[in-house]
XYZ file of C-alpha atoms in Angstrom:
409
model
C 0.000 0.000 0.000
C 1.606 3.269 -1.087
C 1.995 6.388 1.027
C -0.862 8.080 -0.820
C -3.142 5.052 -0.464
C -2.471 4.838 3.284
C -4.005 8.241 3.994
C -7.123 7.730 6.065
C -6.150 4.175 7.023
C -5.144 3.109 10.504
C -1.620 2.009 11.329
C -1.429 -1.712 12.120
C 1.124 -3.281 14.442
C 2.169 -6.737 15.618
C 2.413 -7.287 19.373
C 2.913 -11.050 19.537
C 4.286 -13.566 17.047
C 4.755 -17.233 17.849
C 5.009 -20.641 16.291
C 5.022 -24.220 17.426
C 8.124 -26.319 16.906
C 8.515 -27.362 13.278
C 8.783 -31.138 13.097
C 9.347 -33.555 10.251
C 6.238 -34.934 8.609
C 5.578 -38.613 9.323
C 8.845 -39.062 11.264
C 8.845 -36.123 13.647
C 7.547 -35.418 17.129
C 4.252 -33.904 15.920
C 3.387 -36.530 13.320
C 0.363 -37.818 15.216
C -0.900 -34.414 16.357
C -4.014 -33.153 14.514
C -3.714 -29.713 12.876
C -6.472 -28.388 15.138
C -4.318 -29.184 18.180
C -1.340 -27.418 16.618
C -3.471 -24.362 15.921
C -4.874 -24.260 19.452
C -1.340 -24.326 20.875
C -0.300 -21.455 18.629
C -3.366 -19.355 19.486
C -2.962 -19.877 23.218
C 0.751 -19.159 23.035
C 0.228 -16.044 20.955
C -1.930 -14.437 23.648
C 0.355 -15.613 26.452
C 3.489 -14.104 24.879
C 2.294 -10.491 24.862
C 4.559 -8.115 26.769
C 2.960 -5.129 28.459
C 0.455 -3.783 30.953
C -3.021 -4.602 29.642
C -2.791 -7.753 27.552
C -5.475 -8.720 25.068
C -7.675 -11.563 26.263
C -9.046 -14.273 23.994
C -12.507 -12.725 24.293
C -11.221 -9.440 22.858
C -9.904 -10.925 19.600
C -12.530 -10.144 16.979
C -11.417 -12.342 14.088
C -8.906 -15.074 13.350
C -7.782 -15.881 9.808
C -6.034 -19.221 9.328
C -3.855 -20.107 6.359
C -4.216 -23.782 5.446
C -3.529 -25.719 2.255
C -3.696 -29.496 2.255
C -6.528 -30.495 4.572
C -10.149 -31.199 3.652
C -12.797 -28.443 3.845
C -14.018 -29.952 7.104
C -10.822 -28.728 8.763
C -12.460 -25.284 8.865
C -14.822 -26.715 11.491
C -11.867 -28.239 13.316
C -10.124 -24.869 13.420
C -13.215 -23.177 14.804
C -13.281 -25.868 17.468
C -9.591 -25.223 18.153
C -10.319 -21.520 18.532
C -13.076 -22.142 21.054
C -11.046 -24.754 22.923
C -8.254 -22.164 23.263
C -10.582 -19.952 25.284
C -11.914 -17.627 22.603
C -15.512 -16.498 22.967
C -18.196 -17.580 20.535
C -18.403 -13.928 19.457
C -14.873 -14.179 18.012
C -15.053 -15.222 14.375
C -12.772 -17.382 12.231
C -12.020 -17.787 8.540
C -9.698 -20.033 6.533
C -7.695 -18.913 3.510
C -5.632 -20.796 0.921
C -3.055 -19.111 -1.293
C -0.910 -22.217 -1.196
C 2.628 -21.577 0.109
C 1.808 -17.978 1.073
C -1.369 -18.878 2.980
C 0.025 -17.953 6.404
C 1.239 -14.605 5.080
C -2.069 -14.031 3.304
C -3.917 -14.725 6.557
C -1.911 -12.027 8.343
C -2.462 -9.632 5.423
C -6.213 -10.260 5.569
C -6.307 -9.395 9.264
C -4.059 -6.341 8.875
C -6.155 -5.024 6.003
C -9.345 -5.486 8.039
C -7.804 -3.540 10.913
C -6.482 -0.799 8.619
C -9.914 -0.060 7.147
C -11.698 -0.254 10.505
C -13.591 -3.532 10.118
C -11.970 -4.828 13.301
C -9.569 -3.467 15.924
C -7.841 -6.670 17.064
C -7.241 -9.915 15.168
C -4.925 -12.853 14.691
C -3.435 -14.040 11.417
C -2.373 -17.663 11.699
C -1.297 -20.663 9.680
C -1.255 -24.394 10.221
C -0.345 -27.546 8.352
C 0.023 -31.191 9.251
C 1.787 -32.722 6.285
C 1.683 -35.979 8.228
C -2.115 -35.964 8.319
C -2.476 -34.585 4.791
C 0.567 -35.552 2.698
C 1.119 -33.897 -0.666
C 1.101 -37.204 -2.524
C -2.554 -37.657 -1.540
C -3.727 -34.424 -3.177
C -6.610 -35.019 -5.575
C -6.396 -33.508 -9.073
C -8.430 -30.331 -9.637
C -12.046 -30.620 -10.753
C -11.750 -29.146 -14.256
C -12.962 -29.819 -17.772
C -9.912 -31.768 -18.910
C -10.885 -31.761 -22.579
C -11.165 -27.979 -22.602
C -7.969 -27.370 -20.626
C -5.821 -29.807 -22.609
C -6.900 -28.217 -25.866
C -6.216 -24.632 -24.875
C -3.457 -22.816 -26.827
C -0.119 -23.560 -25.187
C 0.525 -19.863 -24.595
C -2.242 -19.761 -21.990
C 0.056 -21.857 -19.761
C -3.020 -23.183 -17.936
C -1.868 -26.803 -17.951
C 1.501 -25.687 -16.548
C -0.284 -25.092 -13.234
C -0.197 -28.874 -12.757
C 3.574 -29.214 -13.106
C 4.971 -30.736 -9.877
C 6.824 -28.232 -7.724
C 10.083 -30.164 -7.952
C 9.927 -30.052 -11.737
C 9.474 -26.273 -11.609
C 12.656 -26.194 -9.511
C 14.485 -28.049 -12.249
C 13.045 -25.624 -14.787
C 14.542 -22.697 -12.871
C 17.907 -24.443 -12.608
C 17.977 -25.225 -16.308
C 16.804 -21.795 -17.461
C 19.346 -19.902 -15.382
C 22.227 -22.408 -15.518
C 22.359 -23.124 -11.783
C 25.005 -25.562 -10.579
C 24.288 -28.499 -8.289
C 27.276 -27.609 -6.096
C 25.909 -24.109 -5.557
C 22.538 -25.447 -4.486
C 24.055 -27.962 -2.084
C 26.219 -25.235 -0.552
C 23.137 -23.065 -0.082
C 21.325 -25.954 1.647
C 24.218 -26.817 3.943
C 24.502 -23.164 4.951
C 20.800 -23.103 5.864
C 21.338 -25.987 8.279
C 24.421 -24.345 9.812
C 22.573 -21.076 10.384
C 19.542 -22.808 11.890
C 21.711 -24.943 14.165
C 23.658 -21.913 15.373
C 20.418 -20.000 15.998
C 18.897 -22.879 17.962
C 22.034 -23.313 20.057
C 22.112 -19.579 20.795
C 18.480 -19.651 21.955
C 17.296 -17.341 19.174
C 14.097 -19.316 18.651
C 13.155 -19.226 22.332
C 10.855 -16.205 22.077
C 9.010 -17.453 19.012
C 8.471 -21.140 19.856
C 5.532 -22.155 22.038
C 5.429 -25.795 23.145
C 2.926 -28.440 22.133
C 1.929 -30.959 24.792
C 0.967 -34.403 23.516
C -0.382 -37.445 25.293
C 1.357 -40.777 24.892
C -0.337 -44.157 24.640
C 0.927 -44.849 28.172
C -1.118 -41.947 29.522
C 1.823 -39.625 30.123
C 2.386 -36.252 28.499
C 5.353 -34.994 26.491
C 6.195 -31.352 25.928
C 7.550 -30.710 22.433
C 9.502 -27.449 22.305
C 12.246 -27.905 19.712
C 12.426 -28.147 15.932
C 13.557 -31.584 14.828
C 14.491 -31.135 11.170
C 17.768 -29.255 11.619
C 20.820 -31.339 10.662
C 23.906 -29.549 12.022
C 26.306 -32.137 10.598
C 25.122 -31.660 7.005
C 27.901 -30.776 4.573
C 28.177 -30.120 0.871
C 29.922 -33.488 0.479
C 27.090 -35.343 2.225
C 24.466 -33.568 0.136
C 26.453 -34.272 -3.000
C 25.852 -38.000 -2.535
C 22.074 -37.634 -2.870
C 20.459 -38.476 -6.172
C 18.291 -35.951 -8.061
C 14.603 -36.590 -7.448
C 12.821 -35.080 -10.441
C 15.286 -35.597 -13.298
C 18.131 -38.082 -13.687
C 20.517 -35.327 -14.669
C 18.860 -32.678 -12.515
C 20.096 -30.610 -9.593
C 17.148 -30.792 -7.177
C 17.471 -33.356 -4.388
C 15.775 -34.100 -1.092
C 18.722 -32.367 0.561
C 18.476 -29.029 -1.231
C 14.682 -28.833 -1.075
C 12.457 -27.751 1.808
C 11.353 -30.418 4.250
C 7.727 -31.491 4.543
C 6.746 -30.436 8.022
C 4.080 -30.138 10.705
C 3.528 -26.864 12.556
C 1.441 -23.775 13.283
C 2.033 -20.074 13.861
C -0.033 -17.109 15.051
C 0.434 -13.328 14.819
C -1.535 -10.905 17.036
C -2.302 -7.619 15.276
C -4.093 -4.417 16.263
C -4.077 -0.689 15.666
C -1.072 1.191 16.956
C -3.376 3.299 19.096
C -4.805 0.154 20.707
C -1.349 -1.248 21.433
C -0.059 1.992 22.912
C -3.159 2.507 25.060
C -2.654 -0.970 26.478
C 1.058 -0.431 27.089
C 1.999 -3.387 24.882
C 5.453 -3.858 23.387
C 5.212 -3.430 19.619
C 7.332 -5.923 17.686
C 6.687 -4.511 14.220
C 4.583 -2.172 12.131
C 2.834 -3.726 9.141
C 3.756 -1.559 6.148
C 2.329 -3.387 3.143
C 1.784 -6.527 1.107
C 2.020 -7.409 -2.586
C 1.313 -10.418 -4.779
C 2.434 -10.906 -8.383
C 2.078 -13.628 -10.987
C 4.838 -15.448 -12.888
C 4.825 -18.313 -15.412
C 3.518 -21.424 -13.612
C 6.367 -23.550 -14.980
C 8.822 -21.180 -13.277
C 6.822 -20.530 -10.118
C 9.996 -20.275 -8.016
C 10.705 -16.874 -9.560
C 7.830 -15.393 -7.550
C 9.820 -13.431 -4.932
C 11.907 -11.755 -7.647
C 8.694 -10.212 -9.012
C 6.652 -9.655 -5.834
C 9.438 -7.951 -3.871
C 10.104 -5.131 -6.378
C 6.362 -4.546 -6.639
C 6.100 -4.279 -2.857
C 9.105 -2.001 -2.396
C 8.045 0.312 -5.211
C 4.673 0.824 -3.565
C 6.339 1.464 -0.208
C 9.061 3.729 -1.640
C 11.749 1.625 0.002
C 14.878 0.487 -1.839
C 16.327 -2.998 -1.700
C 19.394 -1.625 0.067
C 17.249 -0.173 2.846
C 15.951 -3.593 3.879
C 18.028 -4.977 6.739
C 16.662 -8.512 7.143
C 15.083 -10.782 4.556
C 13.055 -13.936 5.135
C 12.825 -15.572 1.711
C 11.275 -19.013 1.754
C 13.593 -21.816 0.750
C 11.098 -23.929 -1.133
C 14.088 -25.081 -3.157
C 17.702 -23.945 -3.079
C 17.385 -23.346 -6.814
C 14.686 -20.694 -6.726
C 15.714 -19.119 -3.421
C 19.346 -18.662 -4.422
C 18.398 -17.361 -7.875
C 15.935 -14.817 -6.444
C 18.537 -13.533 -3.994
C 21.052 -13.099 -6.797
C 18.542 -11.586 -9.211
C 17.446 -8.994 -6.671
C 21.023 -8.092 -5.755
C 20.494 -8.869 -2.073
C 23.447 -9.527 0.180
C 23.224 -13.208 1.176
C 24.344 -12.225 4.676
C 21.009 -10.451 5.177
C 18.865 -13.423 4.085
C 17.459 -16.011 6.480
C 20.056 -15.298 9.175
C 18.599 -18.095 11.301
C 18.189 -20.621 8.519
C 15.219 -21.271 6.272
C 12.814 -23.949 5.139
C 15.543 -26.319 3.949
C 16.614 -26.688 7.579
C 13.487 -25.729 9.507
C 10.831 -27.131 7.189
C 7.992 -25.810 5.049
C 4.615 -26.527 6.650
C 2.721 -25.016 3.738
C -0.152 -23.143 5.396
C 1.997 -22.208 8.386
C 5.106 -20.954 6.608
C 4.155 -17.322 5.926
C 3.122 -16.704 9.529
C 6.152 -18.637 10.786
C 8.460 -16.432 8.727
C 6.882 -13.308 10.224
C 7.454 -14.682 13.725
C 11.092 -15.412 12.965
C 11.603 -12.038 11.280
C 10.049 -9.771 13.911
C 11.941 -11.419 16.764
C 15.197 -11.130 14.831
C 14.512 -7.428 14.197
C 13.543 -6.906 17.834
C 16.857 -8.458 18.923
C 19.058 -6.601 16.472
C 17.127 -3.294 16.301
C 17.154 -3.399 12.512
C 14.635 -1.139 10.800
C 13.109 -2.911 7.790
C 12.363 -6.559 7.150
C 10.746 -8.385 4.237
C 8.988 -11.749 4.126
C 8.562 -13.356 0.707
C 7.908 -16.703 -0.936
C 7.055 -18.344 -4.235
C 3.595 -19.828 -4.706
C 2.516 -22.930 -6.606
C 0.740 -22.310 -9.944
C 2.967 -19.287 -10.540
C 2.923 -16.399 -8.061
C 5.015 -14.645 -5.469
C 4.022 -12.775 -2.310
C 5.898 -10.304 -0.141
C 5.306 -8.127 2.920
C 7.275 -5.242 4.432
C 7.557 -4.741 8.190
C 9.202 -1.964 10.175
C 10.714 -2.112 13.641
C 9.383 0.907 15.583
C 12.187 0.433 18.101
C 15.012 0.739 15.577
C 17.539 3.526 15.893
C 16.378 5.005 12.578
C 12.819 6.257 12.395
C 10.760 5.712 9.254
C 10.099 8.587 6.894
C 7.175 6.821 5.248
């Protein structure tokens, strides 16, 4: 949203941002936990982690928007049940949104936009995915007129929307001449950064635990990510075979992990936060989405980010911290290079290759990681961005109100 467009709109801020641990699908600690349980943990934790005098209660949250991708439509009922079980009043409403890999970010954008125009004063944007409960290989094909779609002119690119994500990764590698060694190095670095961040306690403020019951009747508290592999090296990754093409460069090691997790972001007007004496983690500045060829969907951030920054009148060099989703090392590394971003500013605590990509959760998870990093380092601007299946990219700009440099926007 540009400076001109913002006139008359209310300033929106984030006062709490949390996520559950991110755990490997099928093999990890949360594999048997329903997505509704993950969401309830995130919602409860989000309210509990506020810092300030007059904290928002569950009854005061007017709307919750949940990003979710893989589950059946009936999960919307499960999420409403999760909301109520987390102590929210029946007067609080809930909606579910699906923009594939950007669903969690879209959920936060929906809430922030509603606050900005005055539809609500307080809301939560969230995201959740159990890729154990709803694995990608069980996705049903779309309900379309196959005869019509298959006979469309090739330039429409409609049928390209069905290209598997891993194949689109190979398309990016081939088109831009990316080397396997470069992608493996990018992946290994993601694991090293995530391991260092975990060991330094940098995830402590963003992770809320999930308590699960065992078959023996005891409870276990899950509070750590379990996909980080600190011993991963380029040599180890180099031994993995390509998954989508015999001579390709995309492997299980330089792709994001399938993951279970949830995240929640508490948003409100700046006036509301200040009147309550709440610590403001970030100011929501704007959001942009842009389309790209479906066969090259990984290019999305390289198109969405310039669109966002142009609207916000912020240059690439002014952004201090970047969270760019590592769907694949191919697309993430190419986008970083194409945009001329210093790699040192990108995913300082690791990305989806190490932490995992719980589809509906990821956008909200990235916000949680970003705002806590900015709060720690006092950096001014941060961007969250990701590619989106079927050919899109999304991006959001956030500002740290506690940075040493005040915004001129």
